[in-house]
Coordinates of C-alpha atoms in Angstrom, one line a residue:
M951 CA 0.0 0.0 0.0
I952 CA 2.9 2.4 0.7
P953 CA 4.1 2.4 -3.0
K954 CA 0.6 3.3 -4.2
V955 CA 0.4 6.2 -1.8
H956 CA 3.8 7.5 -2.9
A957 CA 2.8 7.1 -6.6
G958 CA -0.4 9.0 -6.0
L959 CA 1.5 11.8 -4.2
E960 CA 3.9 12.0 -7.1
M961 CA 1.1 12.3 -9.7
E962 CA -0.6 15.0 -7.7
M963 CA 2.7 16.9 -7.4
E964 CA 3.2 16.6 -11.2
M965 CA -0.3 17.8 -11.9
A966 CA 0.0 20.7 -9.5
G967 CA 3.4 21.6 -11.1
S968 CA 1.9 21.6 -14.6
E969 CA -0.9 23.9 -13.4
N970 CA 1.6 26.3 -12.0
G971 CA 3.5 26.4 -15.2
I972 CA 6.3 24.2 -14.0
I973 CA 7.6 21.5 -16.5
P974 CA 6.9 18.0 -15.1
V975 CA 9.7 15.7 -14.2
N976 CA 8.8 13.2 -16.9
W977 CA 9.1 15.9 -19.6
K978 CA 12.5 16.8 -18.3
K979 CA 13.6 13.1 -18.6
C980 CA 12.3 12.9 -22.1
M981 CA 14.2 16.1 -23.1
N982 CA 17.3 14.6 -21.6
V983 CA 16.9 11.4 -23.6
Y984 CA 16.3 13.2 -26.9
G985 CA 19.3 15.4 -26.1
E986 CA 21.5 12.4 -25.7
K987 CA 20.2 10.9 -28.9
L988 CA 20.9 14.1 -30.8
K989 CA 24.5 14.1 -29.4
R990 CA 25.0 10.5 -30.6
F991 CA 23.5 11.1 -34.0
P992 CA 26.8 12.5 -35.6
S993 CA 28.7 9.5 -34.3
L994 CA 26.0 7.1 -35.7
V995 CA 26.2 8.8 -39.1
W996 CA 30.0 8.3 -39.1
K997 CA 29.8 4.7 -37.9
V998 CA 27.4 3.7 -40.7
G999 CA 29.7 5.0 -43.4
H1000 CA 32.9 3.8 -41.6
D1001 CA 31.7 0.2 -41.2
D1002 CA 31.2 -0.1 -45.0
P1003 CA 32.3 2.9 -47.2
R1004 CA 30.4 1.4 -50.1
R1005 CA 27.2 2.7 -48.5
V1006 CA 28.4 6.2 -49.0
I1007 CA 29.2 5.5 -52.7
H1008 CA 25.8 3.8 -53.2
A1009 CA 24.0 6.8 -51.7
F1010 CA 25.8 9.1 -54.2
K1011 CA 25.0 6.7 -57.0
V1012 CA 21.3 6.8 -56.2
G1013 CA 21.3 10.6 -55.9
L1014 CA 23.1 10.9 -59.3
S1015 CA 20.6 8.4 -60.9
L1016 CA 17.6 10.4 -59.7
T1017 CA 19.2 13.6 -60.9
L1018 CA 19.7 12.1 -64.4
V1019 CA 16.2 10.7 -64.6
S1020 CA 14.7 14.0 -63.4
L1021 CA 16.1 15.7 -66.5
L1022 CA 13.1 14.1 -68.4
Y1023 CA 11.1 16.7 -66.5
L1024 CA 13.5 19.5 -66.3
L1025 CA 14.6 19.7 -69.9
E1026 CA 11.9 21.1 -72.1
P1027 CA 12.6 19.0 -75.3
L1028 CA 12.6 15.7 -73.3
F1029 CA 9.4 16.6 -71.5
N1030 CA 7.6 17.5 -74.7
G1031 CA 8.5 14.1 -76.1
I1032 CA 7.6 12.0 -73.1
G1033 CA 5.3 14.2 -71.0
Q1034 CA 3.8 13.1 -67.7
S1035 CA 4.9 9.5 -68.3
A1036 CA 8.4 10.5 -67.1
I1037 CA 7.3 9.8 -63.6
W1038 CA 7.6 6.1 -64.3
A1039 CA 11.3 6.5 -64.9
V1040 CA 11.7 8.2 -61.6
M1041 CA 9.8 5.5 -59.8
T1042 CA 11.7 2.8 -61.6
V1043 CA 15.0 4.2 -60.3
V1044 CA 13.8 4.4 -56.8
V1045 CA 12.5 0.8 -56.8
V1046 CA 15.1 -1.0 -59.0
L1047 CA 18.4 0.5 -58.0
E1048 CA 19.8 -1.9 -55.3
F1049 CA 23.1 -2.0 -53.4
T1050 CA 24.6 -4.9 -55.5
A1051 CA 24.7 -5.4 -59.2
G1052 CA 23.0 -8.8 -58.9
A1053 CA 20.0 -7.4 -57.0
T1054 CA 19.6 -4.6 -59.5
L1055 CA 19.8 -7.0 -62.4
C1056 CA 17.2 -9.2 -60.8
K1057 CA 14.8 -6.4 -60.2
G1058 CA 15.5 -4.5 -63.4
L1059 CA 15.1 -7.5 -65.8
N1060 CA 12.0 -8.7 -63.9
R1061 CA 10.5 -5.2 -64.2
G1062 CA 11.3 -4.9 -67.9
L1063 CA 10.3 -8.4 -68.8
G1064 CA 7.0 -8.2 -66.9
T1065 CA 6.2 -4.9 -68.5
L1066 CA 6.9 -6.2 -72.0
L1067 CA 4.9 -9.4 -71.7
A1068 CA 2.0 -7.6 -70.1
G1069 CA 1.9 -5.0 -72.9
L1070 CA 2.0 -7.7 -75.7
L1071 CA -0.8 -9.7 -74.0
A1072 CA -2.9 -6.6 -73.4
F1073 CA -2.6 -5.5 -77.1
F1074 CA -3.6 -9.0 -78.2
I1075 CA -6.7 -9.0 -76.0
E1076 CA -7.6 -5.4 -77.1
Y1077 CA -7.3 -6.5 -80.8
V1078 CA -9.6 -9.5 -80.2
S1079 CA -12.1 -7.6 -78.1
N1080 CA -12.4 -4.7 -80.6
A1081 CA -13.9 -7.2 -83.2
S1082 CA -17.0 -7.7 -81.0
G1083 CA -19.6 -5.2 -79.8
R1084 CA -19.4 -2.8 -76.9
V1085 CA -21.1 -5.1 -74.4
L1086 CA -19.2 -8.2 -75.5
Q1087 CA -16.0 -6.2 -75.3
A1088 CA -16.6 -5.4 -71.6
V1089 CA -17.4 -9.0 -70.9
F1090 CA -14.3 -10.2 -72.7
I1091 CA -12.1 -7.7 -70.9
G1092 CA -13.6 -8.7 -67.5
A1093 CA -13.1 -12.4 -68.2
S1094 CA -9.5 -11.9 -69.4
V1095 CA -8.7 -9.9 -66.3
F1096 CA -10.0 -12.7 -64.1
I1097 CA -8.3 -15.5 -65.9
V1098 CA -4.9 -13.7 -66.2
G1099 CA -5.0 -12.4 -62.7
A1100 CA -5.9 -15.8 -61.2
G1101 CA -3.4 -17.7 -63.3
A1102 CA -0.5 -15.3 -62.7
T1103 CA -1.2 -15.2 -58.9
Y1104 CA -1.3 -19.0 -58.8
M1105 CA 2.0 -19.1 -60.6
R1106 CA 3.5 -17.0 -57.8
F1107 CA 3.2 -20.0 -55.5
F1108 CA 5.5 -22.1 -57.7
P1109 CA 8.9 -22.3 -55.8
Y1110 CA 11.0 -21.5 -58.8
V1111 CA 8.8 -18.6 -59.9
K1112 CA 8.5 -17.3 -56.3
K1113 CA 12.3 -17.4 -55.9
N1114 CA 13.3 -15.8 -59.1
Y1115 CA 10.5 -14.0 -60.8
D1116 CA 8.0 -13.0 -58.2
Y1117 CA 8.6 -9.2 -58.7
G1118 CA 8.3 -9.7 -62.5
V1119 CA 4.9 -11.4 -62.1
V1120 CA 3.6 -8.5 -59.9
I1121 CA 4.7 -6.0 -62.5
F1122 CA 3.1 -8.1 -65.2
L1123 CA -0.2 -8.1 -63.3
L1124 CA -0.1 -4.3 -62.7
T1125 CA 0.8 -3.4 -66.2
F1126 CA -1.7 -5.8 -67.8
N1127 CA -4.6 -4.6 -65.7
L1128 CA -3.7 -0.9 -66.3
I1129 CA -3.6 -1.3 -70.1
T1130 CA -6.5 -3.7 -70.5
V1131 CA -9.0 -1.9 -68.3
S1132 CA -7.9 1.6 -69.6
S1133 CA -8.4 0.4 -73.2
Y1134 CA -12.2 0.3 -72.6
R1135 CA -12.4 4.1 -71.9
V1136 CA -9.3 5.6 -73.4
E1137 CA -9.0 5.8 -77.2
N1138 CA -5.2 6.0 -77.6
V1139 CA -4.2 3.3 -75.1
L1140 CA -1.3 2.4 -77.4
K1141 CA 0.5 5.7 -76.6
I1142 CA 0.0 5.1 -72.8
A1143 CA 1.6 1.7 -73.0
H1144 CA 4.4 2.9 -75.3
D1145 CA 5.3 5.8 -73.0
R1146 CA 5.2 3.6 -69.9
F1147 CA 7.5 1.0 -71.5
Y1148 CA 9.8 3.6 -72.9
T1149 CA 10.2 5.4 -69.5
I1150 CA 10.7 2.2 -67.6
A1151 CA 13.4 1.2 -70.1
I1152 CA 15.1 4.5 -69.5
G1153 CA 15.0 4.0 -65.7
C1154 CA 16.2 0.4 -65.9
A1155 CA 19.1 1.4 -68.3
I1156 CA 20.3 4.1 -65.8
C1157 CA 20.1 1.7 -62.9
L1158 CA 22.1 -1.0 -64.8
F1159 CA 24.6 1.5 -65.9
M1160 CA 25.2 2.7 -62.3
S1161 CA 25.3 -0.8 -60.9
L1162 CA 27.5 -2.5 -63.4
L1163 CA 29.9 0.3 -64.5
I1164 CA 30.2 2.8 -61.7
F1165 CA 31.9 1.3 -58.7
P1166 CA 30.0 -2.0 -58.9
N1167 CA 29.2 -4.0 -55.8
W1168 CA 29.0 -7.7 -56.5
S1169 CA 26.7 -10.1 -54.5
G1170 CA 29.1 -12.9 -55.3
Q1171 CA 32.0 -11.1 -53.8
D1172 CA 30.0 -10.4 -50.7
L1173 CA 29.1 -14.0 -50.4
H1174 CA 32.8 -15.0 -50.9
S1175 CA 34.0 -12.6 -48.2
S1176 CA 31.3 -13.6 -45.7
T1177 CA 32.2 -17.3 -46.1
A1178 CA 35.8 -16.6 -45.2
F1179 CA 34.8 -14.4 -42.3
K1180 CA 32.5 -17.1 -40.9
L1181 CA 35.3 -19.6 -40.8
E1182 CA 37.5 -17.1 -38.9
G1183 CA 34.7 -16.4 -36.5
L1184 CA 34.3 -20.1 -35.7
A1185 CA 38.0 -20.4 -35.1
K1186 CA 38.0 -17.4 -32.7
S1187 CA 35.0 -18.8 -30.9
I1188 CA 36.6 -22.2 -30.2
E1189 CA 39.8 -20.7 -28.9
A1190 CA 38.0 -18.1 -26.8
C1191 CA 35.7 -20.8 -25.4
V1192 CA 38.5 -23.1 -24.3
N1193 CA 40.5 -20.3 -22.9
E1194 CA 37.6 -19.1 -20.8
Y1195 CA 36.9 -22.6 -19.6
F1196 CA 40.4 -23.2 -18.3
Y1197 CA 41.6 -19.6 -17.5
G1198 CA 38.5 -17.5 -16.9
E1199 CA 35.9 -17.6 -14.2
V1200 CA 33.0 -19.8 -15.4
D1201 CA 29.7 -18.1 -14.5
A1202 CA 26.7 -20.4 -14.5
Y1203 CA 24.3 -17.4 -14.7
G1204 CA 26.0 -15.4 -17.4
N1205 CA 24.1 -14.1 -20.4
M1206 CA 24.9 -16.5 -23.2
K1207 CA 23.7 -14.2 -25.9
S1208 CA 25.4 -11.0 -24.7
C1209 CA 26.5 -8.8 -27.6
E1210 CA 29.7 -8.2 -25.7
D1211 CA 30.6 -11.9 -25.5
P1212 CA 33.5 -12.6 -27.9
I1213 CA 32.5 -16.2 -28.2
Y1214 CA 28.9 -15.3 -29.2
K1215 CA 30.2 -12.8 -31.7
G1216 CA 32.2 -15.4 -33.4
Y1217 CA 29.4 -17.9 -34.2
K1218 CA 26.5 -15.4 -34.4
A1219 CA 27.3 -14.6 -38.0
V1220 CA 27.2 -18.3 -38.8
L1221 CA 23.9 -19.1 -37.2
D1222 CA 22.2 -16.1 -38.7
S1223 CA 23.6 -16.7 -42.2
K1224 CA 21.0 -18.9 -43.8
S1225 CA 18.7 -16.2 -45.3
T1226 CA 21.8 -14.0 -46.0
D1227 CA 23.5 -16.7 -48.0
E1228 CA 20.4 -17.6 -49.9
T1229 CA 19.7 -14.0 -50.8
L1230 CA 23.2 -13.3 -51.9
A1231 CA 23.4 -16.6 -53.9
L1232 CA 20.2 -15.7 -55.7
H1233 CA 21.5 -12.3 -56.6
A1234 CA 24.9 -13.7 -57.6
S1235 CA 23.1 -16.1 -60.0
W1236 CA 22.0 -13.1 -62.0
E1237 CA 25.4 -11.4 -62.2
P1238 CA 27.6 -11.8 -65.3
R1239 CA 31.2 -13.0 -65.1
H1240 CA 33.1 -10.3 -63.2
S1241 CA 36.2 -12.3 -62.4
R1242 CA 38.8 -14.1 -64.5
Y1243 CA 39.1 -17.0 -62.0
C1244 CA 36.0 -19.0 -63.2
H1245 CA 33.5 -18.9 -66.1
K1246 CA 30.6 -19.2 -63.7
F1247 CA 30.1 -18.3 -60.1
P1248 CA 29.5 -21.4 -58.1
W1249 CA 26.8 -19.8 -55.9
Q1250 CA 25.2 -23.2 -55.0
Q1251 CA 28.4 -24.5 -53.5
Y1252 CA 28.7 -21.4 -51.3
V1253 CA 25.2 -22.2 -49.9
K1254 CA 26.4 -25.8 -49.2
V1255 CA 29.5 -24.5 -47.4
G1256 CA 27.2 -22.2 -45.3
T1257 CA 25.0 -25.2 -44.4
V1258 CA 28.0 -27.2 -43.2
L1259 CA 29.4 -24.3 -41.3
R1260 CA 26.0 -23.9 -39.5
Q1261 CA 26.2 -27.6 -38.5
F1262 CA 29.7 -26.9 -37.2
G1263 CA 28.4 -23.8 -35.4
Y1264 CA 25.8 -25.8 -33.5
T1265 CA 28.6 -27.7 -31.9
V1266 CA 30.3 -24.5 -30.9
V1267 CA 27.1 -23.3 -29.4
A1268 CA 26.9 -26.4 -27.3
L1269 CA 30.5 -26.0 -26.3
H1270 CA 29.7 -22.4 -25.2
G1271 CA 26.8 -23.8 -23.3
C1272 CA 29.1 -25.8 -21.1
L1273 CA 30.4 -22.6 -19.7
R1274 CA 26.9 -21.6 -18.5
T1275 CA 25.7 -24.9 -16.9
E1276 CA 24.7 -24.9 -13.3
I1277 CA 26.9 -27.9 -12.5
Q1278 CA 30.6 -27.1 -13.2
A1279 CA 33.6 -29.3 -13.0
P1280 CA 35.9 -28.1 -10.2
G1281 CA 39.2 -26.5 -11.0
S1282 CA 41.1 -29.5 -9.8
V1283 CA 39.5 -31.6 -12.5
R1284 CA 39.9 -28.9 -15.3
V1285 CA 43.5 -28.3 -14.6
M1286 CA 44.4 -32.0 -15.2
F1287 CA 43.1 -31.7 -18.8
K1288 CA 44.0 -28.1 -19.6
D1289 CA 47.0 -28.6 -21.8
P1290 CA 45.7 -31.2 -24.2
C1291 CA 42.3 -29.4 -24.6
I1292 CA 44.0 -26.1 -25.3
R1293 CA 46.3 -27.7 -27.8
L1294 CA 43.4 -29.5 -29.5
A1295 CA 41.4 -26.3 -29.8
S1296 CA 44.4 -24.5 -31.2
E1297 CA 44.9 -27.1 -33.9
V1298 CA 41.2 -26.9 -34.8
S1299 CA 41.4 -23.1 -35.1
K1300 CA 44.5 -23.4 -37.3
V1301 CA 42.6 -25.6 -39.7
L1302 CA 39.7 -23.2 -39.9
I1303 CA 42.0 -20.2 -40.4
E1304 CA 43.8 -22.1 -43.2
L1305 CA 40.4 -22.8 -44.9
A1306 CA 39.5 -19.1 -44.5
N1307 CA 42.8 -18.0 -46.0
S1308 CA 42.4 -20.4 -48.9
I1309 CA 39.0 -19.0 -49.8
R1310 CA 40.1 -15.4 -49.4
N1311 CA 43.2 -15.9 -51.5
R1312 CA 41.4 -18.1 -54.0
R1313 CA 43.8 -21.1 -53.7
H1314 CA 43.4 -24.7 -52.8
C1315 CA 44.1 -25.8 -49.2
S1316 CA 47.4 -27.3 -48.2
P1317 CA 47.5 -31.1 -48.5
E1318 CA 48.8 -31.2 -44.9
I1319 CA 45.8 -29.2 -43.5
L1320 CA 45.0 -32.1 -41.2
S1321 CA 48.5 -32.4 -40.0
D1322 CA 50.0 -34.8 -37.5
H1323 CA 49.8 -32.1 -34.8
L1324 CA 46.0 -32.3 -34.8
H1325 CA 46.1 -36.1 -34.4
E1326 CA 48.7 -35.9 -31.7
A1327 CA 46.7 -33.4 -29.8
L1328 CA 43.6 -35.7 -30.1
Q1329 CA 45.7 -38.6 -28.9
D1330 CA 47.1 -36.6 -25.9
L1331 CA 43.6 -35.8 -24.8
N1332 CA 42.6 -39.4 -25.1
N1333 CA 45.5 -40.5 -23.0
A1334 CA 44.9 -37.9 -20.4
I1335 CA 41.3 -39.1 -20.0
K1336 CA 42.4 -42.7 -19.9
S1337 CA 44.9 -41.9 -17.2
Q1338 CA 42.0 -40.9 -14.8
P1339 CA 39.6 -43.8 -15.0
R1340 CA 38.1 -43.3 -11.5
L1341 CA 36.8 -39.8 -12.5
F1342 CA 34.7 -41.2 -15.2
L1343 CA 33.9 -44.8 -14.1
G1344 CA 32.9 -44.1 -10.5
S1345 CA 34.5 -45.0 -7.2
N1346 CA 34.3 -47.8 -4.7
N1347 CA 31.7 -46.2 -2.6
S1348 CA 29.1 -48.8 -1.8
Q1349 CA 26.2 -46.3 -1.5
A1350 CA 27.0 -44.8 -4.9
N1351 CA 27.3 -48.3 -6.5
N1352 CA 24.0 -49.4 -4.9
M1353 CA 22.2 -46.3 -6.3
L1354 CA 23.7 -46.9 -9.7
A1355 CA 22.7 -50.6 -9.6
I1356 CA 19.1 -49.7 -8.6
A1357 CA 18.9 -47.0 -11.2
A1358 CA 20.2 -49.4 -13.9
A1359 CA 17.8 -52.1 -12.9
Q1360 CA 14.8 -49.8 -13.0
A1361 CA 16.0 -48.4 -16.4
G1362 CA 16.3 -51.9 -17.7
Q1363 CA 12.8 -52.8 -16.7
K1364 CA 11.3 -49.7 -18.2
T1365 CA 13.3 -50.2 -21.4
H1366 CA 12.4 -53.9 -22.0
G1367 CA 8.8 -53.5 -20.7
K1368 CA 8.9 -57.0 -19.2
T1369 CA 10.6 -59.0 -16.5
S1370 CA 12.4 -62.3 -16.6
I1371 CA 10.1 -65.4 -16.8
S1372 CA 12.1 -67.1 -14.0
S1373 CA 11.6 -64.2 -11.6
V1374 CA 7.7 -64.3 -11.5
K1375 CA 5.1 -66.8 -10.4
T1376 CA 3.3 -68.7 -13.1
D1377 CA -0.1 -69.2 -11.5
S1378 CA -3.1 -67.0 -12.2
S1379 CA -3.2 -65.5 -8.6
A1380 CA 0.4 -64.3 -8.9
L1381 CA -0.4 -62.8 -12.3
F1382 CA -3.4 -61.0 -10.9
E1383 CA -1.4 -59.8 -8.0
W1384 CA 1.3 -58.5 -10.3
K1385 CA -1.3 -56.6 -12.4
M1386 CA -2.8 -55.0 -9.3
K1387 CA 0.6 -53.9 -8.1
R1388 CA 1.4 -52.4 -11.5
V1389 CA -1.9 -50.4 -11.6
S1390 CA -1.3 -49.1 -8.1
S1391 CA 2.3 -48.2 -8.9
E1392 CA 1.2 -46.3 -12.0
R1393 CA -1.4 -44.3 -10.0
S1394 CA 1.1 -43.5 -7.3
K1395 CA 3.5 -42.2 -10.0
E1396 CA 0.8 -40.0 -11.5
T1397 CA 0.2 -38.4 -8.1
E1398 CA 3.9 -37.9 -7.6
R1399 CA 4.2 -36.1 -10.9
K1400 CA 1.8 -33.5 -9.7
V1401 CA 4.1 -32.5 -6.9
L1402 CA 7.2 -30.6 -7.9
R1403 CA 10.3 -31.5 -5.9
P1404 CA 13.2 -29.8 -7.8
Q1405 CA 15.7 -30.3 -5.0
L1406 CA 15.7 -34.1 -5.2
S1407 CA 17.5 -34.1 -8.5
K1408 CA 20.3 -31.9 -7.2
I1409 CA 20.6 -34.0 -4.1
A1410 CA 20.8 -37.1 -6.2
I1411 CA 23.4 -35.6 -8.5
T1412 CA 25.6 -34.3 -5.7
S1413 CA 25.6 -37.6 -3.9
L1414 CA 27.3 -39.3 -6.8
E1415 CA 31.1 -38.9 -6.6
F1416 CA 31.8 -39.1 -10.4
S1417 CA 29.4 -36.2 -11.1
E1418 CA 32.4 -33.8 -10.7
A1419 CA 33.8 -35.1 -14.0
L1420 CA 30.5 -35.2 -15.9
P1421 CA 30.6 -31.5 -16.9
F1422 CA 34.1 -31.9 -18.2
A1423 CA 33.2 -35.1 -20.0
A1424 CA 30.5 -33.2 -21.9
F1425 CA 32.9 -30.4 -22.7
A1426 CA 35.6 -32.8 -24.0
S1427 CA 33.1 -34.8 -26.0
L1428 CA 32.0 -31.6 -27.9
L1429 CA 35.6 -30.6 -28.4
V1430 CA 36.3 -33.9 -30.1
E1431 CA 33.1 -33.5 -32.1
T1432 CA 34.5 -30.4 -33.7
V1433 CA 37.4 -32.4 -34.9
A1434 CA 35.0 -35.0 -36.4
K1435 CA 33.1 -32.3 -38.3
L1436 CA 36.2 -30.7 -39.7
D1437 CA 36.2 -33.4 -42.4
L1438 CA 32.9 -32.2 -43.8
V1439 CA 33.9 -28.6 -43.8
I1440 CA 37.2 -29.4 -45.6
E1441 CA 35.4 -31.5 -48.3
E1442 CA 32.9 -28.7 -49.1
V1443 CA 35.7 -26.1 -49.2
E1444 CA 37.8 -28.3 -51.5
E1445 CA 34.8 -28.8 -53.8
L1446 CA 34.2 -25.0 -53.8
G1447 CA 37.9 -24.5 -54.9
R1448 CA 37.4 -27.0 -57.7
L1449 CA 34.2 -25.4 -59.0
A1450 CA 35.6 -21.8 -58.6
C1451 CA 38.9 -22.8 -60.3
F1452 CA 41.1 -21.8 -57.4
K1453 CA 44.8 -21.8 -58.1
E1454 CA 46.8 -24.8 -57.0
Y1455 CA 48.7 -24.8 -53.7
R1456 CA 52.4 -24.7 -54.0
H1457 CA 54.9 -25.4 -51.2
G1458 CA 56.5 -22.1 -50.2
D1459 CA 53.6 -19.9 -51.2
E1460 CA 53.3 -17.0 -48.9
V1461 CA 49.9 -16.8 -47.3
V1462 CA 48.5 -13.3 -47.6
V1463 CA 46.4 -12.5 -44.5
R1464 CA 44.3 -9.4 -44.8
C1465 CA 43.5 -7.7 -41.6
E1466 CA 40.8 -5.4 -43.0
K1467 CA 37.4 -5.5 -41.4
P1468 CA 35.2 -7.9 -43.3
Q1469 CA 31.6 -7.2 -44.3
V1470 CA 29.7 -9.2 -41.7
D1471 CA 26.0 -8.2 -42.0
V1472 CA 26.1 -7.8 -45.8
L1473 CA 22.3 -8.2 -46.0
E1474 CA 21.9 -5.0 -44.1
N1475 CA 23.1 -3.2 -47.2
H1476 CA 20.0 -4.3 -49.1
L1477 CA 17.3 -1.8 -48.5
P1478 CA 13.8 -3.4 -49.0
S1479 CA 11.4 -1.6 -51.2
H1480 CA 7.8 -1.6 -49.8
G1481 CA 6.0 -1.1 -53.1
V1482 CA 6.2 -2.2 -56.6
E1483 CA 5.9 1.3 -58.0

């Protein structure tokens, strides 16, 4: 009740203050918040351009394109030839001009092809309908609008059409209905369609010129760079995870998805890359050859590499989760296996870095990528675990062994669903008694399930002596799993090198490692258009 009284007093004071002409406290807080946002705005503007300077170039390209297309209005000779239809060119530039050349080609060709096909079909329907009377012409136009609209909309559900030509189908529907319906009331509909197609062609030409020839940004290059960056991120995550496990303080209540966590930063780009990879691969499939390394960009293989990396990333997520479990292995247990685990994680990171460098430098991987050092580190970890059998196999404590024996017996009965024939009576009375006991036990279990007793599980776990090594066993198992999944990653990267015609690896080649900041969230550069016009 006391907080409510204070709240009521505060409201009365604020109302009284507002009546006397005094600014309420909430308004002061709001002004302070907006003031802080205004102070941070210049730094935000700088950060957006500094993270990717291509954004600044793209902004200037869009401004220049709009200036060029606006000349259709500003110059008198051009306006007299085109007229009010010049607005279609301006709208085409706004909608079609995307950040990368592939996205612009995809939208521009879809828009041009949809407009052309819709115009041809509309003229054919107009030619057929003009042969009939006025009433039949209206019926024929209505029927054609229904059939074409329903058919084109149904085609949008086809996976291939939805993936590649959805925007073109929408433009086709819009243009077809505009020309067909207008032809019933407008005499010179041919001029309307001609001007619309002419201005859209001008807008698309300007967009393609800006995207392909003026500081082009390739979707294929973005996909290539992001793949190398994801490999480096996984390598950093594994090393940081193992170092934190053995050197840092393990916090069971830490925020696993904290943006400041370096481990989370490493694999976040991998887990969130599915839609990004598919979008970039789709746009890259529209791009012409822009590199001398291969005759065709293997965008499908990049998607496969991304899929394998996500599977690898799930293991890293589970490895990171071992740092946030409520039951942790004591420091005395972790210190016994520190050196082999750190060495194994280092070797796995070296392999991932080598794969990233091979993609970035467009060369095949070294034949010794899975070197003897990795196998030696794996063997050292295996020997270290075998040298401490009592940590993982239990102790001589009779109570613990009895609990384990009882649990194993109960689990065996539940698993097999029947008991041994020699352990039960064979007469009907014994069978009836056994059924009654079974029904009563099931009822008692149902009543016990309704009562939550969370402390029993913790008491049972802490009573087992070998539970101290169980958290580390899970951590070591996941670390070994990363080694097992390296083969899949190496196979897909080698296949990518074969399809992309990477140069062969030569002994003594200097590996060029670029320290420039990669483009992580490349999909953020693609600004969605919320309309078709």
